[in-house]
């Protein structure tokens, strides 16, 4: 039965996570915006906490049983729990959230496809994800980093840019091709551990926002890794199913990015609201918006959009929890939240006037942080492309 | 727990309304708009589905179902997907019935509900909007003054749906500074109902100006009598209903654009194969969903007995702006063909404007 009223379980998680974000992240948000590339030692308390819903230990079946089924209705699924948590964490600080140990994108990839043996070896490592190359951004199927089997080892060559957690991670999931001719079918992912000869962190970026998150370039120069470090099968299949399988992890990560955007936008709105209150500008939901000041009307409009971003995001996560295919909905929430998060934080900085520009406050920072949400994990345009192909029932050949 | 999936019952209601819309409303929508008239048999079909009276207790002539704001939203979206004018006309009696159920005294319910809960479609309606710039309920100019044990109403209302056929009209007026509702018989000598209004959109919907000149109403016809009504609650329900209808229009435009983008060829391929068109269709898709989710959120809260003033206001604001944007995109995707009255897109564009300003009706 349709019921979009926020249940108490979610409110409880929200409150708890907001408390964590308010006490651990928000107080040092400015510090690490200014001290770019410095490791935020305050985040060490998260080690082993698993707040971000990393790899879960399988529950003993005997433990659950009948009761498990009965309770299922009242429990919140993992994906929904994650997006609720991510929103709160990013309300605290998005750059810092991206730096929470052992919660990298690589970890998500490993827990999705790794064998038991690989989970054993890599499960406790902080893993980044390296897909992007200088010549391959949105067109991730065109990457040119290569992997060749030589005896019991893979030999990797190439260069990866814009890797999140590049400095802080223990290992990187690297996308490479076994056969460039095979296109997407030839692309596989490999776990490369830090300290492997031929694997070097060449450079860290200086960025517009999320400066607390370290973004870097890796060079792979005849880098040899064990044969068993490939994720999934080494076989080049006739179809692109394998590549599509990898892309499926985006169905889980896109709602997370949407939730990040949501968290930042809400931070900006909460702050704006506080300042409006201080200035004696009350918000009024009964009066015709056209009879209110432009500032009030803008605020209501942003609030409505924030609600839309959240509901689209929760829907995508809820569908994943209920094992319903959500590729379309995941792209929808990412498209909406990526774009409107940016618009909201820009508008808040405008409404706030001098308070929106001064580095004494965080509004100018949220405006900078937010922009990345419309870029990584597939740009806004790429999300629109995916949605359009889906609703127009067109292939990637028909709609380029 | 939170759920985005409809129950069996919700699916059934959606399907039954969708079927009437598909079989009867959509095929007739163009002619209804041109003629400015809705065939009685189609309205009657919808009436029989219980669009307005199913949740009235049996004792008062209804079906005794539980009132569900979510089910209501689902039904209204389907009706407006077919045609907005039709949706308002078919459900106008509920504008009278719902406040009566929520705030009427037993005596008032007994007196008035059976007059609208009949086998045949019949009308009583609600008059809130007033013809001046920036109207909203808080700035309403119609007044009710107590004189010798009755109320005297003065003021002008506009866009009152189906007023020409109404038996009774719930009139909103300021009573000691607070908005209240009064049941006014259409036969009351102090009320005059104008010729049909001519509007930008919703040609098929009959709307009228209603003027109250020293209109005397017995004290017992103030809704809720001494208690009165909580206007905010009434607004919450009507705003959710309006948002649901706006979602229906938006969905209609989206579906038309989606189809057209796959059929129309220019430069040797379908126009939907170009990103400039495809991305508009994509945006129409997720914004229509956003409208629906905001509507359902407010409806869910009402269903759980919570105050949804904020959520209903946000849903309404979003629905008003977005339905206009989506219909604008829809006309754009169809180019010149979107501008021609032979195609339904043109009608959606005009009708959506009405929704965006119609809070107002404070309501629908
Ligand atoms: C801070 C940060 C962190 C990142 N973290 C990671 C990470 O951890 N791992 C990783 O692998 N990558 C990461 N990235 C890379 C990110 O995913 C890419 O930047 C992104 O996918 C876009 O690629 P690009 O920058 O090459 O832009 P391009 O692909 O060159 O795009 C440029 C513009 O063209 C548009 N465009 C491209 N193709 C199309 C098309 N077909 N139709 C319409 N428009 C199109 C894009 O939308 C964009 O507006 C990160 C980037 C940043 C900035």
mmCIF file of C-alpha atoms in Angstrom, chain A residues 71-253:
data_model
loop_
_atom_site.group_PDB
_atom_site.id
_atom_site.type_symbol
_atom_site.label_atom_id
_atom_site.label_comp_id
_atom_site.label_asym_id
_atom_site.label_seq_id
_atom_site.Cartn_x
_atom_site.Cartn_y
_atom_site.Cartn_z
ATOM 1 C CA UNK A 71 9.493 -8.175 11.088
ATOM 2 C CA UNK A 72 10.460 -7.526 7.509
ATOM 3 C CA UNK A 73 7.504 -5.231 6.975
ATOM 4 C CA UNK A 74 8.612 -2.865 9.702
ATOM 5 C CA UNK A 75 12.283 -2.912 8.947
ATOM 6 C CA UNK A 76 14.093 -0.481 6.781
ATOM 7 C CA UNK A 77 16.048 -2.007 3.878
ATOM 8 C CA UNK A 78 19.816 -1.602 3.522
ATOM 9 C CA UNK A 79 19.633 0.728 0.545
ATOM 10 C CA UNK A 80 17.055 2.999 2.109
ATOM 11 C CA UNK A 81 19.049 3.013 5.334
ATOM 12 C CA UNK A 82 22.150 3.975 3.386
ATOM 13 C CA UNK A 83 20.611 6.917 1.549
ATOM 14 C CA UNK A 84 19.065 8.203 4.771
ATOM 15 C CA UNK A 85 22.485 7.989 6.438
ATOM 16 C CA UNK A 86 24.322 9.539 3.499
ATOM 17 C CA UNK A 87 21.978 12.538 3.513
ATOM 18 C CA UNK A 88 22.710 13.192 7.169
ATOM 19 C CA UNK A 89 26.459 12.666 6.795
ATOM 20 C CA UNK A 90 26.629 15.080 3.879
ATOM 21 C CA UNK A 91 24.551 17.543 5.808
ATOM 22 C CA UNK A 92 27.597 17.409 8.099
ATOM 23 C CA UNK A 93 30.148 17.507 5.310
ATOM 24 C CA UNK A 94 30.263 15.812 1.906
ATOM 25 C CA UNK A 95 34.022 15.880 1.420
ATOM 26 C CA UNK A 96 34.544 14.277 4.801
ATOM 27 C CA UNK A 97 31.846 11.694 4.184
ATOM 28 C CA UNK A 98 33.716 10.631 1.048
ATOM 29 C CA UNK A 99 36.761 10.141 3.246
ATOM 30 C CA UNK A 100 35.150 7.827 5.771
ATOM 31 C CA UNK A 101 37.509 4.853 5.968
ATOM 32 C CA UNK A 102 36.562 1.624 4.212
ATOM 33 C CA UNK A 103 33.507 3.127 2.551
ATOM 34 C CA UNK A 104 35.010 3.738 -0.885
ATOM 35 C CA UNK A 105 33.347 3.046 -4.205
ATOM 36 C CA UNK A 106 35.784 0.181 -4.649
ATOM 37 C CA UNK A 107 34.379 -1.397 -1.515
ATOM 38 C CA UNK A 108 30.929 -1.335 -3.072
ATOM 39 C CA UNK A 109 32.269 -3.023 -6.211
ATOM 40 C CA UNK A 110 34.106 -5.678 -4.214
ATOM 41 C CA UNK A 111 31.148 -6.516 -2.038
ATOM 42 C CA UNK A 112 28.935 -6.746 -5.107
ATOM 43 C CA UNK A 113 30.970 -9.202 -7.210
ATOM 44 C CA UNK A 114 33.912 -10.619 -5.241
ATOM 45 C CA UNK A 115 34.276 -14.329 -4.482
ATOM 46 C CA UNK A 116 34.379 -15.485 -0.853
ATOM 47 C CA UNK A 117 38.142 -15.826 -1.101
ATOM 48 C CA UNK A 118 38.475 -12.276 -2.463
ATOM 49 C CA UNK A 119 36.151 -10.889 0.190
ATOM 50 C CA UNK A 120 38.390 -12.540 2.747
ATOM 51 C CA UNK A 121 41.489 -10.884 1.277
ATOM 52 C CA UNK A 122 40.079 -7.435 0.414
ATOM 53 C CA UNK A 123 37.063 -7.088 2.655
ATOM 54 C CA UNK A 124 38.886 -5.095 5.289
ATOM 55 C CA UNK A 125 40.748 -2.861 2.896
ATOM 56 C CA UNK A 126 39.746 0.658 2.021
ATOM 57 C CA UNK A 127 39.186 0.439 -1.725
ATOM 58 C CA UNK A 128 38.964 3.258 -4.258
ATOM 59 C CA UNK A 129 37.606 2.936 -7.789
ATOM 60 C CA UNK A 130 39.554 3.900 -10.903
ATOM 61 C CA UNK A 131 37.604 4.008 -14.121
ATOM 62 C CA UNK A 132 38.211 7.467 -15.542
ATOM 63 C CA UNK A 133 41.138 8.234 -17.816
ATOM 64 C CA UNK A 134 42.256 11.438 -19.480
ATOM 65 C CA UNK A 135 40.618 10.412 -22.742
ATOM 66 C CA UNK A 136 37.733 8.421 -21.251
ATOM 67 C CA UNK A 137 35.276 10.144 -18.959
ATOM 68 C CA UNK A 138 31.589 9.697 -19.673
ATOM 69 C CA UNK A 139 32.551 7.204 -22.355
ATOM 70 C CA UNK A 140 33.858 4.723 -19.814
ATOM 71 C CA UNK A 141 33.594 1.920 -22.352
ATOM 72 C CA UNK A 142 36.509 3.401 -24.295
ATOM 73 C CA UNK A 143 39.202 3.091 -21.612
ATOM 74 C CA UNK A 144 42.693 2.137 -22.788
ATOM 75 C CA UNK A 145 44.443 0.893 -19.647
ATOM 76 C CA UNK A 146 45.418 -2.674 -20.511
ATOM 77 C CA UNK A 147 45.698 -5.931 -18.617
ATOM 78 C CA UNK A 148 47.618 -8.899 -19.976
ATOM 79 C CA UNK A 149 47.973 -12.318 -18.431
ATOM 80 C CA UNK A 150 51.566 -13.395 -17.972
ATOM 81 C CA UNK A 151 51.818 -16.729 -16.216
ATOM 82 C CA UNK A 152 50.155 -16.372 -12.837
ATOM 83 C CA UNK A 153 50.023 -12.606 -12.970
ATOM 84 C CA UNK A 154 48.165 -9.817 -14.665
ATOM 85 C CA UNK A 155 50.323 -7.017 -16.045
ATOM 86 C CA UNK A 156 48.607 -3.631 -16.018
ATOM 87 C CA UNK A 157 49.594 -0.533 -17.978
ATOM 88 C CA UNK A 158 47.911 2.843 -18.199
ATOM 89 C CA UNK A 159 46.943 5.987 -16.330
ATOM 90 C CA UNK A 160 43.859 6.648 -14.190
ATOM 91 C CA UNK A 161 42.708 10.132 -13.206
ATOM 92 C CA UNK A 162 40.245 11.637 -10.710
ATOM 93 C CA UNK A 163 40.364 8.695 -8.307
ATOM 94 C CA UNK A 164 38.534 9.492 -5.069
ATOM 95 C CA UNK A 165 40.433 8.471 -1.908
ATOM 96 C CA UNK A 166 43.554 8.018 -4.025
ATOM 97 C CA UNK A 167 45.903 8.928 -1.192
ATOM 98 C CA UNK A 168 44.059 7.358 1.711
ATOM 99 C CA UNK A 169 42.918 4.050 0.294
ATOM 100 C CA UNK A 170 44.650 0.692 0.726
ATOM 101 C CA UNK A 171 43.687 -0.694 -2.653
ATOM 102 C CA UNK A 172 42.160 0.414 -5.931
ATOM 103 C CA UNK A 173 39.666 -1.359 -8.169
ATOM 104 C CA UNK A 174 41.113 -0.612 -11.599
ATOM 105 C CA UNK A 175 39.168 -0.957 -14.825
ATOM 106 C CA UNK A 176 41.318 -2.258 -17.680
ATOM 107 C CA UNK A 177 40.770 -3.906 -21.030
ATOM 108 C CA UNK A 178 41.916 -7.378 -21.993
ATOM 109 C CA UNK A 179 41.333 -6.650 -25.644
ATOM 110 C CA UNK A 180 40.711 -3.175 -26.948
ATOM 111 C CA UNK A 181 39.157 -4.623 -30.114
ATOM 112 C CA UNK A 182 36.464 -6.283 -28.008
ATOM 113 C CA UNK A 183 35.246 -2.879 -26.782
ATOM 114 C CA UNK A 184 33.064 -2.982 -23.668
ATOM 115 C CA UNK A 185 33.136 -6.777 -23.642
ATOM 116 C CA UNK A 186 36.863 -6.723 -22.980
ATOM 117 C CA UNK A 187 36.696 -4.502 -19.893
ATOM 118 C CA UNK A 188 37.363 -6.125 -16.518
ATOM 119 C CA UNK A 189 38.131 -4.831 -13.076
ATOM 120 C CA UNK A 190 41.159 -5.703 -10.969
ATOM 121 C CA UNK A 191 42.124 -5.116 -7.370
ATOM 122 C CA UNK A 192 45.515 -3.437 -7.151
ATOM 123 C CA UNK A 193 46.952 -3.041 -3.684
ATOM 124 C CA UNK A 194 48.973 -0.032 -2.630
ATOM 125 C CA UNK A 195 52.693 -0.791 -2.565
ATOM 126 C CA UNK A 196 52.558 -3.028 -5.616
ATOM 127 C CA UNK A 197 55.618 -2.263 -7.744
ATOM 128 C CA UNK A 198 54.734 -0.266 -10.851
ATOM 129 C CA UNK A 199 51.671 1.302 -9.156
ATOM 130 C CA UNK A 200 52.266 4.936 -8.237
ATOM 131 C CA UNK A 201 50.161 7.806 -7.060
ATOM 132 C CA UNK A 202 51.414 10.522 -9.374
ATOM 133 C CA UNK A 203 49.429 13.589 -8.432
ATOM 134 C CA UNK A 204 46.657 14.978 -6.210
ATOM 135 C CA UNK A 205 44.154 17.503 -7.594
ATOM 136 C CA UNK A 206 43.215 20.913 -6.192
ATOM 137 C CA UNK A 207 39.488 21.338 -6.557
ATOM 138 C CA UNK A 208 36.519 23.729 -6.564
ATOM 139 C CA UNK A 209 34.883 21.854 -3.694
ATOM 140 C CA UNK A 210 34.826 18.658 -1.628
ATOM 141 C CA UNK A 211 38.429 19.568 -0.847
ATOM 142 C CA UNK A 212 38.433 17.302 2.173
ATOM 143 C CA UNK A 213 38.251 14.410 -0.269
ATOM 144 C CA UNK A 214 41.531 13.452 -1.942
ATOM 145 C CA UNK A 215 41.336 13.027 -5.712
ATOM 146 C CA UNK A 216 44.375 11.679 -7.539
ATOM 147 C CA UNK A 217 46.061 10.189 -10.578
ATOM 148 C CA UNK A 218 47.577 6.714 -10.650
ATOM 149 C CA UNK A 219 50.142 5.465 -13.104
ATOM 150 C CA UNK A 220 50.329 1.744 -13.798
ATOM 151 C CA UNK A 221 53.648 0.818 -15.344
ATOM 152 C CA UNK A 222 54.086 -2.919 -15.904
ATOM 153 C CA UNK A 223 52.257 -3.339 -12.643
ATOM 154 C CA UNK A 224 52.024 -7.056 -11.770
ATOM 155 C CA UNK A 225 49.206 -8.382 -9.643
ATOM 156 C CA UNK A 226 48.162 -11.961 -8.778
ATOM 157 C CA UNK A 227 45.892 -13.717 -11.262
ATOM 158 C CA UNK A 228 43.290 -14.039 -8.531
ATOM 159 C CA UNK A 229 42.850 -10.271 -8.265
ATOM 160 C CA UNK A 230 40.442 -10.047 -11.171
ATOM 161 C CA UNK A 231 36.852 -9.382 -10.113
ATOM 162 C CA UNK A 232 34.463 -11.650 -11.983
ATOM 163 C CA UNK A 233 35.337 -13.868 -14.908
ATOM 164 C CA UNK A 234 38.357 -13.343 -17.207
ATOM 165 C CA UNK A 235 36.491 -14.700 -20.186
ATOM 166 C CA UNK A 236 35.570 -12.268 -22.970
ATOM 167 C CA UNK A 237 31.933 -12.998 -23.580
ATOM 168 C CA UNK A 238 30.053 -12.631 -26.856
ATOM 169 C CA UNK A 239 27.684 -10.098 -25.361
ATOM 170 C CA UNK A 240 28.189 -6.956 -23.279
ATOM 171 C CA UNK A 241 26.288 -8.526 -20.379
ATOM 172 C CA UNK A 242 29.424 -8.498 -18.232
ATOM 173 C CA UNK A 243 29.933 -4.770 -18.709
ATOM 174 C CA UNK A 244 26.268 -4.166 -18.073
ATOM 175 C CA UNK A 245 26.659 -6.154 -14.860
ATOM 176 C CA UNK A 246 29.409 -3.806 -13.740
ATOM 177 C CA UNK A 247 27.276 -0.820 -14.643
ATOM 178 C CA UNK A 248 24.556 -2.294 -12.401
ATOM 179 C CA UNK A 249 26.526 -1.254 -9.335
ATOM 180 C CA UNK A 250 25.585 2.278 -10.392
ATOM 181 C CA UNK A 251 21.970 1.420 -9.618
ATOM 182 C CA UNK A 252 23.042 1.381 -5.977
ATOM 183 C CA UNK A 253 25.614 4.163 -6.035
#
